Amino acid sequence: MTQIHVHCLGVFREIGDGFDVDVPSNSVDAIRGAVAEHLLRLGRADLNDVLKRSVFAEGDELLKDHMVVESSAVSVLPPVAGG
Amino acid sequence: MKLFIENRGTHWHCGLVDGPCETQDLDALVSDPAHGAIAQFFGVVRNHNEGLEASAVDYDVHPELALKAMSELCADICSEYPVRLLLIHSRGLVRVGEASVVIAASSAHRKDALSAVSDTIDQLKVRVPIWKKEIGPDDEQRWLDGYSLRKD
């Protein structure tokens, strides 16, 4: 298992500025699954719909779910609402 | 206006500022002796949204990603219209009546400047990683939904 730090943005800040998850692989898909489980453990299953519409980023790169994370930290970006 | 992160291209300048955007003297930042039109847009925090009162909006930003998206947006707009373009957005608390985003564009003729400003605000809302937490008069807070960046 690998530990990944997830930096929270937008509505995900309701659960803190970030948290760690253990993942079986460094794929974005695996991280998404681990984050969903983390939300369930926190009693925030209500955020899973937002999670499905969220994208992960590593540094300043947006990631697709089939991609592999090279570092040990990602950001989770909910739907954007600037302006 | 003191930007905490910014980027420039040949014909554009974008960045982020802590707190509200200044709205004075933006025309000077895009002026060009060959341009006969300057258009400006100020996005201002209003006192209501979806039937609820609001007193402020707290903007959350991923600075590096936002700057990258704003830079790509400005480059796209400048490739579509012959304009000089300025785009600035707020981070943090912006109260009712204060500006959270300012856009200015100059062009030789008015249509390009007006279209560039309109397209820039439309695209910013769906492309740039910025999030709104609306704050009510009794300090109640709610995050606003928006546009997904997910492509897969």
XYZ file of C-alpha atoms in Angstrom:
235
model
C 0.000 0.000 0.000
C 1.094 3.560 -0.717
C 0.088 6.609 1.264
C -1.171 9.612 -0.700
C -1.970 13.014 0.774
C -5.141 14.552 -0.626
C -5.356 18.340 -0.499
C -8.943 19.565 -0.191
C -10.437 22.482 -2.114
C -13.888 24.007 -2.314
C -16.620 22.061 -0.559
C -14.146 19.336 0.438
C -12.639 21.810 2.909
C -15.636 20.953 5.098
C -13.690 17.823 6.066
C -10.383 19.675 6.513
C -7.552 21.060 4.461
C -6.339 17.566 3.617
C -6.094 13.928 4.642
C -4.075 10.800 3.893
C -5.339 7.662 2.183
C -3.698 4.294 1.655
C -4.026 3.038 -1.902
C -3.073 -0.292 -3.522
C -1.702 1.537 -6.562
C -0.909 5.117 -7.527
C -3.628 5.282 -10.153
C -6.084 8.146 -9.952
C -8.892 5.599 -10.093
C -7.539 3.919 -6.939
C -7.191 7.273 -5.187
C -10.759 8.185 -6.114
C -11.974 4.932 -4.576
C -9.960 5.502 -1.400
C -11.333 9.015 -1.076
C -14.884 7.684 -1.449
C -14.224 5.204 1.373
C -12.717 7.984 3.490
C -15.857 10.077 3.014
C -17.998 7.127 4.106
C -15.892 6.643 7.255
C -16.326 10.349 8.053
C -20.085 10.111 7.626
C -19.933 12.415 4.609
C -21.400 10.140 1.959
C -23.292 13.226 0.813
C -20.031 14.401 -0.774
C -19.756 11.318 -2.984
C -21.927 12.854 -5.690
C -19.566 15.821 -5.735
C -16.599 13.456 -5.771
C -17.937 11.785 -8.921
C -17.914 15.190 -10.632
C -14.508 16.115 -9.249
C -11.121 15.905 -10.880
C -7.740 15.219 -9.298
C -4.629 17.284 -9.929
C -0.943 16.761 -9.303
C 0.865 20.082 -9.129
C -0.628 22.126 -11.946
C -1.672 19.114 -14.035
C -5.242 17.857 -14.194
C -5.366 14.062 -14.117
C -7.623 11.520 -15.774
C -8.608 8.413 -13.860
C -6.436 6.028 -15.892
C -3.306 8.067 -15.090
C -0.747 7.271 -12.407
C 0.368 9.764 -9.782
C 4.129 10.209 -9.551
C 4.344 12.155 -6.285
C 2.716 11.457 -2.919
C 0.208 14.311 -3.010
C -2.807 15.270 -5.105
C -5.544 17.883 -4.950
C -9.217 17.075 -5.302
C -11.073 19.722 -7.304
C -14.857 19.864 -7.074
C -16.877 21.576 -9.820
C -15.615 25.137 -10.270
C -17.592 28.313 -9.653
C -15.450 31.365 -10.240
C -16.602 34.812 -11.194
C -3.382 46.335 -7.514
C -0.974 43.935 -5.812
C -1.250 40.480 -7.372
C 0.125 37.543 -5.396
C 0.552 35.468 -8.543
C 0.484 36.621 -12.158
C 1.471 35.801 -15.708
C 1.877 37.739 -18.933
C 1.740 36.973 -22.614
C 2.404 39.186 -25.588
C -1.064 40.724 -25.466
C -2.454 39.651 -22.091
C -1.915 39.874 -18.370
C -3.688 37.796 -15.716
C -3.392 37.173 -12.013
C -4.934 36.703 -8.599
C -5.334 39.197 -5.784
C -6.109 38.668 -2.097
C -9.449 40.280 -1.267
C -11.501 42.444 -3.609
C -10.257 43.605 -7.002
C -9.615 47.270 -7.582
C -11.712 48.696 -10.397
C -9.915 51.983 -10.981
C -7.625 52.759 -13.904
C -7.871 49.343 -15.562
C -8.149 51.024 -18.957
C -4.551 52.186 -18.690
C -3.408 48.564 -18.380
C -4.797 47.607 -21.805
C -4.525 50.914 -23.651
C -2.861 50.917 -27.039
C -2.530 53.886 -29.393
C -3.815 51.705 -32.222
C -6.941 50.741 -30.287
C -10.103 52.841 -30.371
C -12.200 50.784 -27.952
C -11.833 49.640 -24.355
C -14.422 47.353 -22.752
C -14.511 46.441 -19.068
C -16.434 43.965 -16.932
C -16.588 43.895 -13.144
C -18.072 40.848 -11.432
C -19.490 42.192 -8.165
C -20.744 40.247 -5.151
C -24.505 40.717 -4.838
C -26.661 40.577 -1.715
C -28.764 37.596 -2.733
C -28.467 34.262 -4.502
C -31.041 31.555 -5.174
C -33.522 33.248 -2.858
C -31.101 33.599 0.052
C -29.483 36.730 1.433
C -25.734 37.063 1.142
C -23.249 39.417 2.762
C -19.997 38.173 1.226
C -18.354 35.436 -0.783
C -15.181 33.668 0.300
C -13.241 32.516 -2.787
C -11.092 29.419 -2.566
C -8.420 29.065 -5.246
C -5.784 26.595 -6.360
C -3.312 29.340 -7.288
C -1.009 27.426 -9.642
C -3.813 25.659 -11.476
C -5.928 28.799 -11.603
C -3.082 30.845 -13.047
C -2.390 28.157 -15.627
C -6.074 28.020 -16.621
C -6.361 31.811 -16.706
C -3.228 32.046 -18.851
C -4.568 29.463 -21.314
C -7.898 31.261 -21.372
C -6.266 34.625 -22.095
C -4.110 33.106 -24.829
C -7.190 31.501 -26.401
C -9.125 34.773 -26.330
C -6.205 36.705 -27.812
C -5.883 34.143 -30.576
C -9.557 34.614 -31.434
C -9.762 38.400 -31.126
C -7.157 41.106 -31.871
C -7.207 42.529 -28.344
C -5.059 43.426 -25.382
C -6.590 41.637 -22.394
C -6.452 41.919 -18.605
C -8.014 39.304 -16.268
C -7.814 39.468 -12.469
C -9.716 37.365 -9.913
C -9.974 37.512 -6.136
C -8.980 35.003 -3.480
C -10.513 35.173 -0.024
C -13.287 37.348 1.316
C -15.149 39.757 -0.984
C -18.105 41.652 0.462
C -21.342 42.755 -1.221
C -20.637 45.543 -3.687
C -16.978 44.675 -4.078
C -15.526 43.235 -7.278
C -14.352 39.612 -7.350
C -13.263 39.614 -10.980
C -12.240 42.371 -13.380
C -11.701 42.036 -17.109
C -10.579 44.716 -19.540
C -9.945 44.453 -23.255
C -8.932 46.970 -25.876
C -9.174 46.614 -29.635
C -9.103 48.707 -32.773
C -12.905 48.530 -33.034
C -15.541 47.944 -30.348
C -16.931 44.557 -31.347
C -13.730 42.660 -30.676
C -13.232 44.226 -27.234
C -16.850 43.622 -26.232
C -16.822 40.014 -27.481
C -13.479 39.298 -25.834
C -14.718 40.492 -22.445
C -17.963 38.539 -22.746
C -16.230 35.317 -23.812
C -13.598 35.679 -21.082
C -16.104 35.788 -18.225
C -18.142 32.952 -19.772
C -15.054 30.759 -20.101
C -13.631 31.671 -16.704
C -16.704 30.255 -15.007
C -16.240 26.819 -16.587
C -12.446 26.522 -16.844
C -10.696 28.111 -13.861
C -10.305 26.258 -10.519
C -11.973 28.747 -8.211
C -14.738 27.995 -5.712
C -17.328 30.175 -3.963
C -18.408 29.895 -0.364
C -21.353 32.200 0.131
C -21.714 33.817 3.542
C -25.106 34.926 4.801
C -26.036 37.802 7.087
C -25.954 35.530 10.154
C -22.604 34.061 9.096
C -24.187 30.880 7.727
C -22.030 29.457 4.964
C -22.633 27.306 1.901
C -20.440 26.197 -0.972
C -21.933 26.841 -4.393
C -22.075 24.145 -7.048
C -20.461 24.741 -10.419
C -19.006 23.186 -13.541
C -17.125 19.892 -13.503
C -13.606 19.872 -14.935
C -13.735 16.098 -15.260
C -13.254 14.909 -18.842
C -13.343 11.107 -18.381
